[in-house]
Amino acid sequence: MSFVPQLNALPAGIAALADYEDPARALTDPATWAYLNAGAGDEITARANRAAWDRLGLLPRVLQPLAGASTAVELLGRKLPCPVLLAPVAYQQLAHPDGELASAHAAAAQGAGFVLSTQSSVALEAVAQAVRLESGRGPLWFQLYPQPDAGVTRDLVRRAELAGYEAIVLTVDAPVQGARDAQRRTGFRLPPAVRAANLQPYPAAPLDGSAGLLERVALAPTWSDVEALVDATRLPVILKGLLHPEDAREAVRVGAAAVIVSNHGGRNLDTTPATARMLPRVAQAVAGDIPVLVDGGIRRGTDVLKALALGARAVLVGRPLVWALAAAGALGVAHALRLLRDELESAMALSGCVNLQRVCGGLLLAD
Ligand code: GLV
């Protein structure tokens, strides 16, 4: 599919990221909405992620000199204008015909990072090509789901390297899919027009569809696979989807370049703790050896500031990307990113924080 930028109008009355949810839902059929938006099981983790940010208070310092304040951070040898990346979200053409091309363009225009899913509905080469020359764009990373055939996994990594991706983000919290009850209730099926474009060159995976749970878990990656991946690619390997501080230490040991504290937006194992609860413990365990990122329920600039005060270097947003994309294509996603950055700047000024490389932990007050 070729990219035709759609300058879709923004829906009226959008003042914050969450305002995109209702217009997006209204434009999306219920089964697709369930796939894109629902958490696993009883959605306890999905709700907990959000609530945990709300429970943290910001305790501002007043009369601080604010000259020279900046939202920039350093991450893996690169300066990011703003510590925000779009999370890897599969099959974005379900939300909007421009799919990942729209969201990657929007991220580039706003200086945000972009993480392309293995299950992207647009091929990784096309996305990289589309944003390659955008000046001021944030980092472009490729999210890897190891495939049943190790040769296919290797080829995906090779293609990502060739296309100019700057890191491999290995998802480690999804050896199998969680209890996607909302999808089953609504009978979601991927429409034939939307495909895992990155996987089209390969023969269909023999385990697709019919495999039992135990056949699948036998193929799930382990720590030694991470070590092998670190050795096999010249790109930094980032582990996404850990919560346990000891797993974070192990990530450092095997040579991961960064970790992302994540519970898959509550889409896999329900009742795991909120990411905001585990982030400080992971940051403490990692002790500055590698950067720690976080996702899960980030909706506000104040959430971003809290995440950085808890030890994150940057954050990822997933559902708001889907909502803004569904409601207004590339324009919506760019607008949502701009809102988040404006809110972050305002939160920094109002709390007396000038430098996101060193956010004062004393800024936070837990209940
Ligand atoms: C894929 O990673 C999903 O959460 O559906």
Short mmCIF file of C-alpha atoms and ligand atoms in Angstrom, two decimals:
data_model
loop_
_atom_site.label_atom_id
_atom_site.label_comp_id
_atom_site.label_asym_id
_atom_site.label_seq_id
_atom_site.Cartn_x
_atom_site.Cartn_y
_atom_site.Cartn_z
CA MET A 1 0.00 0.00 0.00
CA SER A 2 1.40 3.42 -0.87
CA PHE A 3 1.32 6.18 1.67
CA VAL A 4 -1.17 8.92 0.93
CA PRO A 5 -0.94 11.42 3.75
CA GLN A 6 -4.46 12.07 4.89
CA LEU A 7 -4.76 15.46 6.49
CA ASN A 8 -7.78 14.26 8.40
CA ALA A 9 -9.39 16.91 10.52
CA LEU A 10 -8.92 16.63 14.23
CA PRO A 11 -12.08 15.74 16.10
CA ALA A 12 -13.52 18.70 17.97
CA GLY A 13 -12.81 19.21 21.63
CA ILE A 14 -9.55 17.31 22.05
CA ALA A 15 -7.55 18.76 24.92
CA ALA A 16 -5.76 15.65 26.19
CA LEU A 17 -4.72 12.21 24.96
CA ALA A 18 -7.64 10.47 26.65
CA ASP A 19 -10.05 12.66 24.65
CA TYR A 20 -9.11 10.60 21.60
CA GLU A 21 -10.59 7.42 23.05
CA ASP A 22 -14.29 8.14 22.44
CA PRO A 23 -13.97 9.38 18.84
CA ALA A 24 -11.72 6.41 18.06
CA ARG A 25 -14.17 3.93 19.53
CA ALA A 26 -17.02 5.54 17.56
CA LEU A 27 -15.09 5.02 14.30
CA THR A 28 -13.96 1.45 14.96
CA ASP A 29 -16.03 -1.72 14.74
CA PRO A 30 -16.53 -3.36 18.16
CA ALA A 31 -14.50 -6.52 17.50
CA THR A 32 -11.53 -4.53 16.17
CA TRP A 33 -11.84 -2.19 19.12
CA ALA A 34 -11.74 -5.16 21.48
CA TYR A 35 -8.56 -6.41 19.81
CA LEU A 36 -6.85 -3.04 19.82
CA ASN A 37 -7.88 -1.76 23.18
CA ALA A 38 -8.88 -4.43 25.67
CA GLY A 39 -6.65 -5.83 28.39
CA ALA A 40 -6.43 -9.52 29.23
CA GLY A 41 -8.79 -11.31 31.58
CA ASP A 42 -10.60 -8.95 33.90
CA GLU A 43 -8.37 -6.04 32.83
CA ILE A 44 -7.15 -5.62 36.40
CA THR A 45 -3.59 -4.86 35.29
CA ALA A 46 -4.72 -2.51 32.54
CA ARG A 47 -6.64 -0.48 35.12
CA ALA A 48 -3.87 -0.76 37.73
CA ASN A 49 -1.32 0.69 35.31
CA ARG A 50 -3.35 3.88 34.98
CA ALA A 51 -4.33 4.12 38.62
CA ALA A 52 -0.73 3.81 39.81
CA TRP A 53 0.30 7.03 38.05
CA ASP A 54 -2.72 8.80 39.51
CA ARG A 55 -1.81 7.72 43.03
CA LEU A 56 1.57 9.42 42.82
CA GLY A 57 1.51 13.11 43.66
CA LEU A 58 3.88 15.74 42.37
CA LEU A 59 5.33 17.91 45.13
CA PRO A 60 6.56 21.03 43.37
CA ARG A 61 9.49 23.23 44.29
CA VAL A 62 8.78 26.90 43.68
CA LEU A 63 10.98 29.82 42.67
CA GLN A 64 13.50 27.58 40.94
CA PRO A 65 15.48 29.17 38.09
CA LEU A 66 13.85 27.74 34.98
CA ALA A 67 16.07 29.27 32.30
CA GLY A 68 17.53 26.63 29.99
CA ALA A 69 14.84 24.05 30.82
CA SER A 70 14.71 21.27 28.28
CA THR A 71 12.77 18.07 27.65
CA ALA A 72 15.80 16.47 25.95
CA VAL A 73 17.34 13.26 27.25
CA GLU A 74 20.24 11.04 26.17
CA LEU A 75 19.33 7.49 25.25
CA LEU A 76 21.69 4.87 23.80
CA GLY A 77 24.09 7.48 22.54
CA ARG A 78 21.44 9.64 20.97
CA LYS A 79 19.84 12.88 22.06
CA LEU A 80 16.04 12.67 22.13
CA PRO A 81 14.16 15.98 21.96
CA CYS A 82 11.55 14.47 24.24
CA PRO A 83 11.59 11.23 26.28
CA VAL A 84 8.59 9.69 24.50
CA LEU A 85 8.39 6.80 22.03
CA LEU A 86 5.43 5.21 20.33
CA ALA A 87 5.14 1.64 21.58
CA PRO A 88 5.12 -1.32 19.18
CA VAL A 89 1.47 -1.84 18.30
CA ALA A 90 0.55 -4.62 15.87
CA TYR A 91 -1.59 -4.24 12.74
CA GLN A 92 -2.07 -0.48 12.82
CA GLN A 93 -4.02 -0.58 9.55
CA LEU A 94 -6.85 -1.90 11.69
CA ALA A 95 -7.03 1.58 13.17
CA HIS A 96 -6.40 3.60 9.99
CA PRO A 97 -5.63 2.71 6.36
CA ASP A 98 -2.26 4.52 6.56
CA GLY A 99 -1.31 2.33 9.52
CA GLU A 100 2.30 2.39 10.67
CA LEU A 101 3.31 4.86 7.94
CA ALA A 102 1.06 7.45 9.54
CA SER A 103 2.26 6.87 13.08
CA ALA A 104 5.94 6.73 12.07
CA HIS A 105 5.57 10.03 10.18
CA ALA A 106 3.82 11.59 13.14
CA ALA A 107 6.52 10.43 15.55
CA ALA A 108 9.24 11.76 13.23
CA ALA A 109 7.51 15.12 12.90
CA GLN A 110 7.32 15.45 16.67
CA GLY A 111 10.81 14.18 17.46
CA ALA A 112 9.39 11.15 19.25
CA GLY A 113 10.80 7.65 18.93
CA PHE A 114 8.98 4.93 17.01
CA VAL A 115 9.02 1.20 17.65
CA LEU A 116 7.76 -0.91 14.76
CA SER A 117 6.11 -4.22 15.64
CA THR A 118 7.13 -7.53 14.04
CA GLN A 119 3.39 -7.74 13.39
CA SER A 120 3.30 -4.45 11.54
CA SER A 121 0.79 -4.19 8.72
CA VAL A 122 3.37 -2.23 6.68
CA ALA A 123 6.76 -3.79 5.88
CA LEU A 124 9.66 -2.62 8.00
CA GLU A 125 11.60 -1.44 4.92
CA ALA A 126 8.73 0.80 3.79
CA VAL A 127 8.41 2.40 7.21
CA ALA A 128 12.15 3.04 7.50
CA GLN A 129 12.27 4.45 3.98
CA ALA A 130 9.36 6.80 4.71
CA VAL A 131 11.01 8.47 7.69
CA ARG A 132 14.69 8.04 6.85
CA LEU A 133 15.25 11.62 5.73
CA GLU A 134 13.09 13.37 8.31
CA SER A 135 15.40 15.68 10.20
CA GLY A 136 14.94 15.82 13.94
CA ARG A 137 13.21 12.45 14.10
CA GLY A 138 13.56 10.32 17.21
CA PRO A 139 15.01 6.80 17.23
CA LEU A 140 13.55 4.07 15.05
CA TRP A 141 13.53 0.65 16.72
CA PHE A 142 12.31 -2.77 15.58
CA GLN A 143 10.32 -4.96 17.97
CA LEU A 144 11.12 -8.63 17.59
CA TYR A 145 8.89 -11.60 18.22
CA PRO A 146 11.09 -14.65 17.71
CA GLN A 147 9.56 -16.87 15.04
CA PRO A 148 9.17 -20.67 15.17
CA ASP A 149 11.85 -20.92 12.48
CA ALA A 150 15.10 -19.48 13.87
CA GLY A 151 16.20 -18.65 10.32
CA VAL A 152 13.21 -16.33 9.95
CA THR A 153 14.07 -14.61 13.22
CA ARG A 154 17.64 -14.10 12.02
CA ASP A 155 16.40 -12.74 8.72
CA LEU A 156 14.08 -10.25 10.42
CA VAL A 157 17.02 -8.95 12.46
CA ARG A 158 19.18 -8.73 9.34
CA ARG A 159 16.45 -6.82 7.49
CA ALA A 160 16.02 -4.41 10.41
CA GLU A 161 19.79 -3.75 10.43
CA LEU A 162 19.86 -3.17 6.68
CA ALA A 163 16.85 -0.88 6.74
CA GLY A 164 18.46 1.40 9.33
CA TYR A 165 16.66 0.46 12.55
CA GLU A 166 18.70 1.55 15.53
CA ALA A 167 17.80 -1.13 18.09
CA ILE A 168 16.09 -4.49 18.42
CA VAL A 169 13.36 -4.53 21.05
CA LEU A 170 12.85 -8.13 22.11
CA THR A 171 9.46 -8.69 23.73
CA VAL A 172 9.91 -11.10 26.61
CA ASP A 173 6.50 -11.15 28.27
CA ALA A 174 4.56 -12.99 25.60
CA PRO A 175 5.64 -16.64 25.23
CA VAL A 176 1.93 -17.14 24.62
CA GLN A 177 -0.96 -14.72 24.36
CA GLY A 178 -2.89 -13.90 27.52
CA ALA A 179 -6.60 -14.44 28.06
CA ARG A 180 -7.96 -12.11 25.41
CA ASP A 181 -11.55 -12.53 26.56
CA ALA A 182 -12.84 -9.35 24.94
CA GLN A 183 -11.56 -10.54 21.56
CA ARG A 184 -13.22 -13.90 21.97
CA ARG A 185 -16.49 -12.35 23.10
CA THR A 186 -16.62 -10.15 20.03
CA GLY A 187 -15.28 -12.83 17.67
CA PHE A 188 -12.37 -10.72 16.41
CA ARG A 189 -10.66 -12.03 13.27
CA LEU A 190 -7.91 -10.26 11.37
CA PRO A 191 -9.49 -9.07 8.09
CA PRO A 192 -7.79 -10.51 4.98
CA ALA A 193 -6.64 -7.04 3.86
CA VAL A 194 -4.56 -6.54 7.00
CA ARG A 195 -1.52 -8.80 7.21
CA ALA A 196 1.72 -9.20 9.10
CA ALA A 197 3.61 -7.56 6.24
CA ASN A 198 7.06 -8.35 7.65
CA LEU A 199 6.30 -12.07 7.62
CA GLN A 200 4.91 -12.28 4.08
CA PRO A 201 8.23 -13.34 2.49
CA TYR A 202 8.41 -16.49 4.62
CA PRO A 203 6.49 -19.75 4.44
CA ALA A 204 3.57 -19.79 6.87
CA ALA A 205 4.73 -20.79 10.34
CA PRO A 206 3.84 -24.44 10.90
CA LEU A 207 2.51 -23.63 14.37
CA ASP A 208 0.10 -20.94 13.21
CA GLY A 209 -3.35 -21.39 14.64
CA SER A 210 -3.51 -25.07 15.42
CA ALA A 211 -0.61 -25.45 17.86
CA GLY A 212 -1.29 -26.23 21.47
CA LEU A 213 0.04 -24.12 24.32
CA LEU A 214 2.86 -26.48 25.23
CA GLU A 215 4.10 -26.70 21.66
CA ARG A 216 4.29 -22.92 21.61
CA VAL A 217 6.07 -22.47 24.93
CA ALA A 218 8.72 -24.94 23.84
CA LEU A 219 9.72 -22.30 21.27
CA ALA A 220 9.64 -19.34 23.64
CA PRO A 221 12.96 -17.49 24.01
CA THR A 222 15.10 -17.96 27.11
CA TRP A 223 18.03 -16.03 28.56
CA SER A 224 20.47 -17.96 26.41
CA ASP A 225 18.55 -16.87 23.30
CA VAL A 226 18.94 -13.27 24.43
CA GLU A 227 22.69 -13.80 24.79
CA ALA A 228 22.79 -15.31 21.31
CA LEU A 229 20.82 -12.39 19.89
CA VAL A 230 23.14 -9.87 21.55
CA ASP A 231 26.07 -11.68 19.89
CA ALA A 232 24.36 -12.00 16.53
CA THR A 233 23.44 -8.36 15.91
CA ARG A 234 25.44 -5.17 15.90
CA LEU A 235 22.33 -3.34 17.13
CA PRO A 236 21.63 -2.75 20.80
CA VAL A 237 19.14 -5.28 22.17
CA ILE A 238 16.45 -3.89 24.46
CA LEU A 239 14.29 -6.24 26.52
CA LYS A 240 10.65 -5.21 26.73
CA GLY A 241 8.24 -6.70 29.22
CA LEU A 242 9.95 -7.38 32.47
CA LEU A 243 8.78 -6.40 35.96
CA HIS A 244 11.02 -8.35 38.34
CA PRO A 245 14.17 -6.58 39.58
CA GLU A 246 16.13 -9.84 39.32
CA ASP A 247 15.16 -10.19 35.67
CA ALA A 248 16.50 -6.68 35.16
CA ARG A 249 19.84 -7.69 36.71
CA GLU A 250 19.90 -10.74 34.44
CA ALA A 251 19.24 -8.46 31.47
CA VAL A 252 22.35 -6.46 32.38
CA ARG A 253 24.34 -9.70 32.74
CA VAL A 254 23.43 -10.97 29.28
CA GLY A 255 24.31 -7.68 27.62
CA ALA A 256 20.95 -6.00 27.07
CA ALA A 257 21.36 -2.33 26.22
CA ALA A 258 18.21 -1.24 28.04
CA VAL A 259 15.07 -2.68 29.60
CA ILE A 260 11.46 -1.62 29.28
CA VAL A 261 9.40 -2.17 32.43
CA SER A 262 6.15 -3.32 30.92
CA ASN A 263 3.30 -5.75 31.40
CA HIS A 264 2.20 -5.47 27.77
CA GLY A 265 -0.37 -2.84 28.68
CA GLY A 266 -2.16 -5.48 30.76
CA ARG A 267 -2.80 -7.48 27.59
CA ASN A 268 -1.06 -10.70 28.63
CA LEU A 269 -0.85 -11.84 32.25
CA ASP A 270 -3.67 -10.19 34.15
CA THR A 271 -3.13 -9.20 37.81
CA THR A 272 0.57 -8.39 37.39
CA PRO A 273 1.54 -5.26 39.33
CA ALA A 274 1.35 -1.84 37.75
CA THR A 275 4.51 -0.79 35.95
CA ALA A 276 4.76 2.40 38.05
CA ARG A 277 5.05 0.17 41.15
CA MET A 278 7.86 -1.95 39.76
CA LEU A 279 9.79 0.79 37.97
CA PRO A 280 11.65 2.14 41.04
CA ARG A 281 12.63 -1.39 42.10
CA VAL A 282 13.91 -2.21 38.63
CA ALA A 283 15.77 1.10 38.43
CA GLN A 284 17.38 0.37 41.78
CA ALA A 285 18.39 -3.14 40.72
CA VAL A 286 19.89 -1.91 37.46
CA ALA A 287 21.71 0.83 39.38
CA GLY A 288 22.41 2.96 36.32
CA ASP A 289 24.17 0.17 34.38
CA ILE A 290 21.67 0.47 31.51
CA PRO A 291 18.73 2.79 30.87
CA VAL A 292 15.29 1.78 32.10
CA LEU A 293 12.17 2.70 30.14
CA VAL A 294 8.55 2.14 31.07
CA ASP A 295 5.12 1.86 29.51
CA GLY A 296 1.61 1.17 30.73
CA GLY A 297 -1.07 3.76 31.35
CA ILE A 298 0.93 6.89 30.51
CA ARG A 299 -1.59 9.50 29.39
CA ARG A 300 -0.31 12.82 30.73
CA GLY A 301 2.81 14.93 30.79
CA THR A 302 2.62 14.62 34.57
CA ASP A 303 2.82 10.81 34.15
CA VAL A 304 5.96 11.21 32.05
CA LEU A 305 7.55 13.42 34.69
CA LYS A 306 6.61 10.92 37.42
CA ALA A 307 8.10 8.06 35.39
CA LEU A 308 11.38 9.94 35.04
CA ALA A 309 11.36 10.78 38.75
CA LEU A 310 10.97 7.03 39.46
CA GLY A 311 14.07 6.27 37.42
CA ALA A 312 12.94 5.91 33.80
CA ARG A 313 14.93 7.51 31.00
CA ALA A 314 11.96 7.56 28.62
CA VAL A 315 8.41 6.27 28.28
CA LEU A 316 6.37 4.51 25.61
CA VAL A 317 2.71 5.11 24.83
CA GLY A 318 0.53 2.51 23.14
CA ARG A 319 -3.24 2.89 23.41
CA PRO A 320 -3.25 6.69 22.92
CA LEU A 321 -1.42 6.06 19.64
CA VAL A 322 -4.19 3.70 18.55
CA TRP A 323 -6.91 6.14 19.55
CA ALA A 324 -5.35 9.15 17.82
CA LEU A 325 -4.55 7.09 14.73
CA ALA A 326 -8.09 5.76 14.47
CA ALA A 327 -9.61 9.19 15.04
CA ALA A 328 -7.43 11.33 12.78
CA GLY A 329 -4.56 9.41 11.15
CA ALA A 330 -1.08 10.92 11.13
CA LEU A 331 -2.40 14.31 12.12
CA GLY A 332 -4.06 12.86 15.20
CA VAL A 333 -0.95 10.99 16.31
CA ALA A 334 1.24 14.08 15.81
CA HIS A 335 -1.27 16.14 17.74
CA ALA A 336 -1.39 13.63 20.59
CA LEU A 337 2.41 13.64 20.82
CA ARG A 338 2.44 17.43 20.81
CA LEU A 339 -0.14 17.52 23.60
CA LEU A 340 1.97 15.15 25.68
CA ARG A 341 5.08 17.23 25.18
CA ASP A 342 3.27 20.48 25.97
CA GLU A 343 1.92 18.92 29.14
CA LEU A 344 5.39 17.69 30.08
CA GLU A 345 6.87 21.15 29.58
CA SER A 346 4.15 22.69 31.68
CA ALA A 347 4.56 20.06 34.43
CA MET A 348 8.31 20.69 34.49
CA ALA A 349 7.88 24.45 34.80
CA LEU A 350 5.19 24.14 37.46
CA SER A 351 7.21 21.74 39.56
CA GLY A 352 10.54 23.51 39.23
CA CYS A 353 12.25 20.85 37.14
CA VAL A 354 14.64 22.04 34.42
CA ASN A 355 16.54 18.92 33.41
CA LEU A 356 15.03 15.54 32.60
CA GLN A 357 18.41 13.82 32.85
CA ARG A 358 18.21 14.46 36.59
CA VAL A 359 14.66 14.57 37.80
CA CYS A 360 14.57 14.95 41.54
CA GLY A 361 13.01 11.90 43.24
CA GLY A 362 11.83 14.28 45.99
CA LEU A 363 9.32 15.58 43.47
CA LEU A 364 7.10 12.58 44.19
CA LEU A 365 4.78 11.94 47.07
CA ALA A 366 3.18 8.52 47.27
CA ASP A 367 -0.14 8.05 49.07
C1 GLV B 1 0.57 -7.94 20.55
O1 GLV B 1 1.66 -7.77 21.02
C2 GLV B 1 -0.65 -7.68 21.27
O2 GLV B 1 -0.58 -7.21 22.41
O3 GLV B 1 -1.71 -7.94 20.71
#
